[in-house]
mmCIF file of C-alpha atoms in Angstrom:
data_model
loop_
_atom_site.group_PDB
_atom_site.id
_atom_site.type_symbol
_atom_site.label_atom_id
_atom_site.label_comp_id
_atom_site.label_asym_id
_atom_site.label_seq_id
_atom_site.Cartn_x
_atom_site.Cartn_y
_atom_site.Cartn_z
ATOM 1 C CA GLU A 6 146.873 -120.665 -159.592
ATOM 2 C CA VAL A 7 143.496 -120.362 -157.126
ATOM 3 C CA GLN A 8 141.774 -117.114 -157.322
ATOM 4 C CA LEU A 9 138.614 -115.377 -155.753
ATOM 5 C CA VAL A 10 137.904 -112.252 -156.541
ATOM 6 C CA GLU A 11 134.866 -110.266 -154.708
ATOM 7 C CA SER A 12 133.298 -106.952 -156.455
ATOM 8 C CA GLY A 13 130.350 -105.245 -155.891
ATOM 9 C CA GLY A 14 130.930 -103.751 -152.134
ATOM 10 C CA GLY A 15 130.412 -99.583 -151.803
ATOM 11 C CA LEU A 16 128.151 -97.182 -150.016
ATOM 12 C CA VAL A 17 124.263 -97.946 -149.333
ATOM 13 C CA GLN A 18 121.729 -96.248 -147.476
ATOM 14 C CA PRO A 19 120.129 -98.499 -144.488
ATOM 15 C CA GLY A 20 117.110 -100.423 -145.919
ATOM 16 C CA GLY A 21 119.081 -100.502 -149.670
ATOM 17 C CA SER A 22 120.300 -103.382 -151.124
ATOM 18 C CA LEU A 23 123.408 -104.734 -152.832
ATOM 19 C CA ARG A 24 124.974 -107.740 -154.604
ATOM 20 C CA LEU A 25 128.051 -109.102 -154.022
ATOM 21 C CA SER A 26 130.077 -111.355 -156.387
ATOM 22 C CA CYS A 27 132.803 -113.856 -155.963
ATOM 23 C CA ALA A 28 134.656 -114.836 -159.350
ATOM 24 C CA ALA A 29 136.477 -117.862 -158.938
ATOM 25 C CA SER A 30 139.302 -119.116 -160.868
ATOM 26 C CA GLY A 31 142.132 -121.878 -161.157
ATOM 27 C CA PHE A 32 139.997 -124.748 -159.757
ATOM 28 C CA THR A 33 136.850 -126.898 -160.211
ATOM 29 C CA PHE A 34 134.188 -124.221 -158.789
ATOM 30 C CA ASN A 35 131.385 -126.674 -158.765
ATOM 31 C CA THR A 36 133.307 -129.210 -156.697
ATOM 32 C CA PHE A 37 133.470 -126.880 -153.661
ATOM 33 C CA TRP A 38 131.481 -125.666 -150.676
ATOM 34 C CA MET A 39 131.850 -121.954 -150.572
ATOM 35 C CA TYR A 40 131.343 -119.413 -147.657
ATOM 36 C CA TRP A 41 131.108 -115.653 -147.081
ATOM 37 C CA VAL A 42 132.887 -114.089 -143.960
ATOM 38 C CA ARG A 43 132.388 -110.477 -142.874
ATOM 39 C CA GLN A 44 134.613 -108.472 -140.481
ATOM 40 C CA ALA A 45 133.342 -105.326 -139.378
ATOM 41 C CA PRO A 46 136.225 -102.598 -139.085
ATOM 42 C CA GLY A 47 138.421 -103.231 -136.157
ATOM 43 C CA LYS A 48 136.359 -106.322 -135.239
ATOM 44 C CA GLY A 49 136.785 -110.198 -135.955
ATOM 45 C CA LEU A 50 135.385 -112.180 -138.046
ATOM 46 C CA VAL A 51 132.064 -113.780 -138.106
ATOM 47 C CA TRP A 52 130.416 -116.671 -140.930
ATOM 48 C CA VAL A 53 127.490 -115.135 -142.700
ATOM 49 C CA SER A 54 126.378 -117.784 -145.151
ATOM 50 C CA ARG A 55 127.052 -121.406 -146.897
ATOM 51 C CA ILE A 56 126.036 -122.951 -150.173
ATOM 52 C CA ASN A 57 126.977 -126.439 -151.253
ATOM 53 C CA SER A 58 128.695 -127.271 -154.277
ATOM 54 C CA ASP A 59 125.694 -127.662 -156.450
ATOM 55 C CA GLY A 60 123.637 -125.007 -154.917
ATOM 56 C CA SER A 61 120.760 -126.999 -153.186
ATOM 57 C CA SER A 62 121.608 -126.289 -149.944
ATOM 58 C CA THR A 63 122.300 -123.064 -148.263
ATOM 59 C CA THR A 64 122.714 -121.939 -144.462
ATOM 60 C CA TYR A 65 123.012 -118.449 -143.096
ATOM 61 C CA ALA A 66 123.792 -116.845 -139.662
ATOM 62 C CA ASP A 67 120.625 -115.596 -137.595
ATOM 63 C CA SER A 68 121.958 -112.051 -138.166
ATOM 64 C CA VAL A 69 121.112 -112.040 -141.708
ATOM 65 C CA LYS A 70 118.508 -114.892 -142.341
ATOM 66 C CA GLY A 71 115.351 -113.696 -144.180
ATOM 67 C CA ARG A 72 117.531 -110.427 -145.326
ATOM 68 C CA PHE A 73 120.854 -112.507 -147.444
ATOM 69 C CA THR A 74 120.442 -114.854 -149.924
ATOM 70 C CA ILE A 75 123.256 -116.915 -150.875
ATOM 71 C CA SER A 76 123.655 -118.364 -154.474
ATOM 72 C CA ARG A 77 126.187 -119.708 -157.268
ATOM 73 C CA ASP A 78 126.259 -120.071 -160.850
ATOM 74 C CA ASN A 79 128.560 -122.939 -161.408
ATOM 75 C CA ALA A 80 128.732 -122.181 -165.298
ATOM 76 C CA LYS A 81 129.887 -118.470 -164.659
ATOM 77 C CA ASN A 82 132.326 -120.133 -161.959
ATOM 78 C CA THR A 83 130.904 -117.137 -159.355
ATOM 79 C CA LEU A 84 129.641 -117.190 -155.872
ATOM 80 C CA TYR A 85 126.776 -114.297 -155.278
ATOM 81 C CA LEU A 86 125.618 -112.500 -151.797
ATOM 82 C CA GLN A 87 122.424 -110.714 -152.441
ATOM 83 C CA MET A 88 121.785 -108.341 -149.379
ATOM 84 C CA ASN A 89 118.500 -106.804 -148.646
ATOM 85 C CA SER A 90 117.243 -104.494 -145.998
ATOM 86 C CA LEU A 91 120.946 -103.645 -144.852
ATOM 87 C CA ARG A 92 121.768 -102.283 -141.688
ATOM 88 C CA ALA A 93 124.461 -100.068 -140.361
ATOM 89 C CA GLU A 94 125.427 -103.445 -138.495
ATOM 90 C CA ASP A 95 126.370 -105.035 -141.968
ATOM 91 C CA THR A 96 129.206 -102.413 -142.578
ATOM 92 C CA ALA A 97 132.107 -104.706 -143.132
ATOM 93 C CA VAL A 98 134.544 -106.149 -145.261
ATOM 94 C CA TYR A 99 132.948 -108.745 -146.846
ATOM 95 C CA TYR A 100 134.953 -112.532 -148.046
ATOM 96 C CA CYS A 101 134.184 -115.271 -149.993
ATOM 97 C CA ALA A 102 136.394 -118.524 -148.891
ATOM 98 C CA ARG A 103 136.386 -121.753 -150.588
ATOM 99 C CA THR A 104 136.207 -125.122 -148.481
ATOM 100 C CA PRO A 105 137.896 -128.575 -149.307
ATOM 101 C CA LEU A 106 135.962 -131.038 -147.926
ATOM 102 C CA LEU A 107 137.921 -134.007 -146.313
ATOM 103 C CA GLY A 108 134.952 -136.023 -144.687
ATOM 104 C CA THR A 109 134.065 -133.865 -141.617
ATOM 105 C CA ILE A 110 136.769 -132.010 -141.833
ATOM 106 C CA TYR A 111 136.700 -128.666 -143.417
ATOM 107 C CA TYR A 112 138.628 -125.331 -143.589
ATOM 108 C CA PHE A 113 139.048 -122.496 -145.647
ATOM 109 C CA ASP A 114 142.174 -122.742 -147.538
ATOM 110 C CA TYR A 115 141.914 -120.139 -150.381
ATOM 111 C CA TRP A 116 140.199 -116.656 -149.503
ATOM 112 C CA GLY A 117 139.189 -113.283 -151.336
ATOM 113 C CA GLN A 118 140.551 -110.262 -151.031
ATOM 114 C CA GLY A 119 137.566 -108.803 -149.613
ATOM 115 C CA THR A 120 134.857 -106.273 -150.472
ATOM 116 C CA LEU A 121 134.212 -103.341 -148.364
ATOM 117 C CA VAL A 122 130.358 -102.579 -147.754
ATOM 118 C CA THR A 123 129.563 -99.236 -145.650
ATOM 119 C CA VAL A 124 125.986 -99.106 -144.497
ATOM 120 C CA SER A 125 125.539 -95.305 -144.011
ATOM 121 C CA SER A 126 122.843 -92.364 -144.724
ATOM 122 C CA ASP B 6 126.303 -121.726 -130.861
ATOM 123 C CA ILE B 7 129.863 -122.904 -129.623
ATOM 124 C CA GLN B 8 131.605 -119.844 -128.268
ATOM 125 C CA MET B 9 135.344 -119.966 -128.779
ATOM 126 C CA THR B 10 137.749 -117.961 -126.448
ATOM 127 C CA GLN B 11 141.294 -117.264 -127.129
ATOM 128 C CA SER B 12 143.756 -115.882 -125.029
ATOM 129 C CA PRO B 13 145.705 -113.675 -124.660
ATOM 130 C CA SER B 14 143.937 -111.007 -127.014
ATOM 131 C CA SER B 15 146.983 -109.472 -127.257
ATOM 132 C CA LEU B 16 150.679 -110.215 -126.928
ATOM 133 C CA SER B 17 154.245 -108.552 -127.175
ATOM 134 C CA ALA B 18 157.524 -110.587 -128.353
ATOM 135 C CA SER B 19 160.446 -110.598 -129.475
ATOM 136 C CA VAL B 20 161.771 -112.155 -133.133
ATOM 137 C CA GLY B 21 163.319 -115.507 -131.761
ATOM 138 C CA ASP B 22 160.670 -115.970 -129.296
ATOM 139 C CA ARG B 23 158.828 -118.961 -128.503
ATOM 140 C CA VAL B 24 154.994 -117.922 -128.408
ATOM 141 C CA THR B 25 151.821 -119.775 -127.374
ATOM 142 C CA ILE B 26 148.309 -118.479 -127.971
ATOM 143 C CA THR B 27 145.346 -120.536 -126.828
ATOM 144 C CA CYS B 28 141.857 -121.223 -127.838
ATOM 145 C CA ARG B 29 139.024 -122.902 -125.402
ATOM 146 C CA ALA B 30 135.734 -124.008 -126.878
ATOM 147 C CA SER B 31 132.526 -123.652 -124.738
ATOM 148 C CA GLN B 32 132.003 -127.549 -125.289
ATOM 149 C CA SER B 33 134.034 -130.294 -127.126
ATOM 150 C CA ILE B 34 134.498 -129.907 -130.521
ATOM 151 C CA SER B 35 136.944 -133.085 -130.942
ATOM 152 C CA SER B 36 139.726 -131.758 -133.366
ATOM 153 C CA HIS B 37 137.512 -129.231 -135.749
ATOM 154 C CA LEU B 38 139.669 -126.493 -135.234
ATOM 155 C CA ASN B 39 141.812 -124.607 -137.539
ATOM 156 C CA TRP B 40 144.030 -121.499 -137.294
ATOM 157 C CA TYR B 41 144.506 -118.218 -139.318
ATOM 158 C CA GLN B 42 146.750 -115.533 -139.510
ATOM 159 C CA GLN B 43 145.328 -111.832 -140.642
ATOM 160 C CA ASN B 44 147.620 -109.344 -141.537
ATOM 161 C CA PRO B 45 146.359 -105.679 -141.872
ATOM 162 C CA GLY B 46 144.178 -104.776 -144.861
ATOM 163 C CA LYS B 47 144.676 -108.683 -145.910
ATOM 164 C CA ALA B 48 142.508 -111.680 -146.144
ATOM 165 C CA PRO B 49 142.895 -114.569 -143.301
ATOM 166 C CA GLU B 50 145.178 -117.292 -144.366
ATOM 167 C CA LEU B 51 145.395 -120.475 -143.402
ATOM 168 C CA LEU B 52 147.995 -122.147 -140.808
ATOM 169 C CA ILE B 53 146.613 -125.392 -139.162
ATOM 170 C CA TYR B 54 143.461 -127.420 -139.723
ATOM 171 C CA ALA B 55 142.334 -130.248 -137.927
ATOM 172 C CA ALA B 56 143.808 -129.125 -134.907
ATOM 173 C CA SER B 57 147.139 -130.031 -135.650
ATOM 174 C CA SER B 58 148.021 -130.485 -139.562
ATOM 175 C CA LEU B 59 150.060 -128.103 -141.126
ATOM 176 C CA GLN B 60 148.662 -126.186 -144.326
ATOM 177 C CA SER B 61 150.929 -127.002 -147.428
ATOM 178 C CA GLY B 62 153.257 -124.206 -147.838
ATOM 179 C CA VAL B 63 153.277 -122.580 -144.092
ATOM 180 C CA PRO B 64 156.471 -122.459 -142.392
ATOM 181 C CA SER B 65 157.223 -125.608 -139.999
ATOM 182 C CA ARG B 66 157.898 -123.430 -136.839
ATOM 183 C CA PHE B 67 153.696 -123.072 -136.848
ATOM 184 C CA SER B 68 152.394 -126.024 -134.917
ATOM 185 C CA GLY B 69 148.874 -127.046 -133.321
ATOM 186 C CA SER B 70 147.760 -129.089 -130.646
ATOM 187 C CA GLY B 71 145.021 -130.017 -128.633
ATOM 188 C CA SER B 72 141.445 -131.697 -128.728
ATOM 189 C CA GLY B 73 137.840 -131.545 -127.128
ATOM 190 C CA THR B 74 137.968 -128.042 -125.819
ATOM 191 C CA ASP B 75 141.335 -126.575 -125.599
ATOM 192 C CA PHE B 76 143.965 -125.962 -128.403
ATOM 193 C CA THR B 77 147.358 -124.339 -128.567
ATOM 194 C CA LEU B 78 148.902 -122.582 -131.509
ATOM 195 C CA THR B 79 152.571 -122.474 -131.029
ATOM 196 C CA ILE B 80 155.467 -120.334 -132.995
ATOM 197 C CA SER B 81 158.636 -121.709 -131.983
ATOM 198 C CA SER B 82 160.831 -119.117 -133.569
ATOM 199 C CA LEU B 83 159.186 -115.594 -133.851
ATOM 200 C CA GLN B 84 160.121 -114.122 -137.482
ATOM 201 C CA PRO B 85 159.457 -110.578 -138.527
ATOM 202 C CA GLU B 86 156.712 -111.341 -140.684
ATOM 203 C CA ASP B 87 154.891 -113.403 -138.032
ATOM 204 C CA PHE B 88 153.652 -110.156 -136.606
ATOM 205 C CA ALA B 89 149.887 -110.319 -137.497
ATOM 206 C CA THR B 90 146.422 -111.325 -135.614
ATOM 207 C CA TYR B 91 145.762 -115.254 -135.198
ATOM 208 C CA TYR B 92 141.964 -116.548 -135.313
ATOM 209 C CA CYS B 93 140.883 -120.219 -134.342
ATOM 210 C CA GLN B 94 137.860 -121.328 -135.790
ATOM 211 C CA GLN B 95 135.458 -123.951 -134.724
ATOM 212 C CA THR B 96 133.835 -126.022 -137.726
ATOM 213 C CA TYR B 97 132.364 -128.440 -135.855
ATOM 214 C CA SER B 98 128.768 -126.898 -135.697
ATOM 215 C CA THR B 99 128.018 -123.448 -136.699
ATOM 216 C CA ILE B 100 131.122 -121.891 -137.646
ATOM 217 C CA THR B 101 132.395 -119.530 -134.980
ATOM 218 C CA PHE B 102 135.789 -117.321 -134.579
ATOM 219 C CA GLY B 103 137.702 -116.681 -131.604
ATOM 220 C CA GLN B 104 137.960 -113.108 -131.233
ATOM 221 C CA GLY B 105 141.601 -112.906 -132.407
ATOM 222 C CA THR B 106 144.927 -112.804 -130.969
ATOM 223 C CA ARG B 107 147.096 -109.574 -131.772
ATOM 224 C CA LEU B 108 150.734 -110.463 -131.746
ATOM 225 C CA GLU B 109 152.881 -107.235 -131.656
ATOM 226 C CA ILE B 110 156.479 -106.695 -131.573
ATOM 227 C CA LYS B 111 158.105 -106.003 -128.272
#
């Protein structure tokens, strides 16, 4: 059974840092691109970051570029999101999701349960 | 970025109704369009990918159509478990989602 389990969320002060983890199981982790998507309270879904299967290529939404870093440890089947210089507007539930690639077609077929990050003083 | 606009933003319907939700892209995205269902407090779940392909395990009452800029998600006969929020997503370029359509019980 495919499982993605996020952890690391919590309350942090503005300007602080947090590292989220996403533990993967039930599939060959090192063959999938992985994503972080966030959802502010009562709002819609927003893509945050993406990493390819071997970790050599990453992309970020403009809103987090230079502050967040996505990485992965394929030996540990774990995806990470290091979040620095956090702002109130980063408050959200953060989901990890996997993407099977069918040529140029891709979609998020499995999501984690999400972890809540609250940035507040 | 490509803007995705869903309509309506909210919708009231009854069990057994046929419902259609539309999603319009600000530029052509070919068939790079996916649909998700999200229940309160839960992660989104994939329903339709590549505009019209039904994800494994999703009931056949869900269907998707469209290409280019205009897409639809249709639920042929609403069931109680279908009352949720639905999002479209384009993956043609930098991923963006629609703002969501909340489907409520009438």
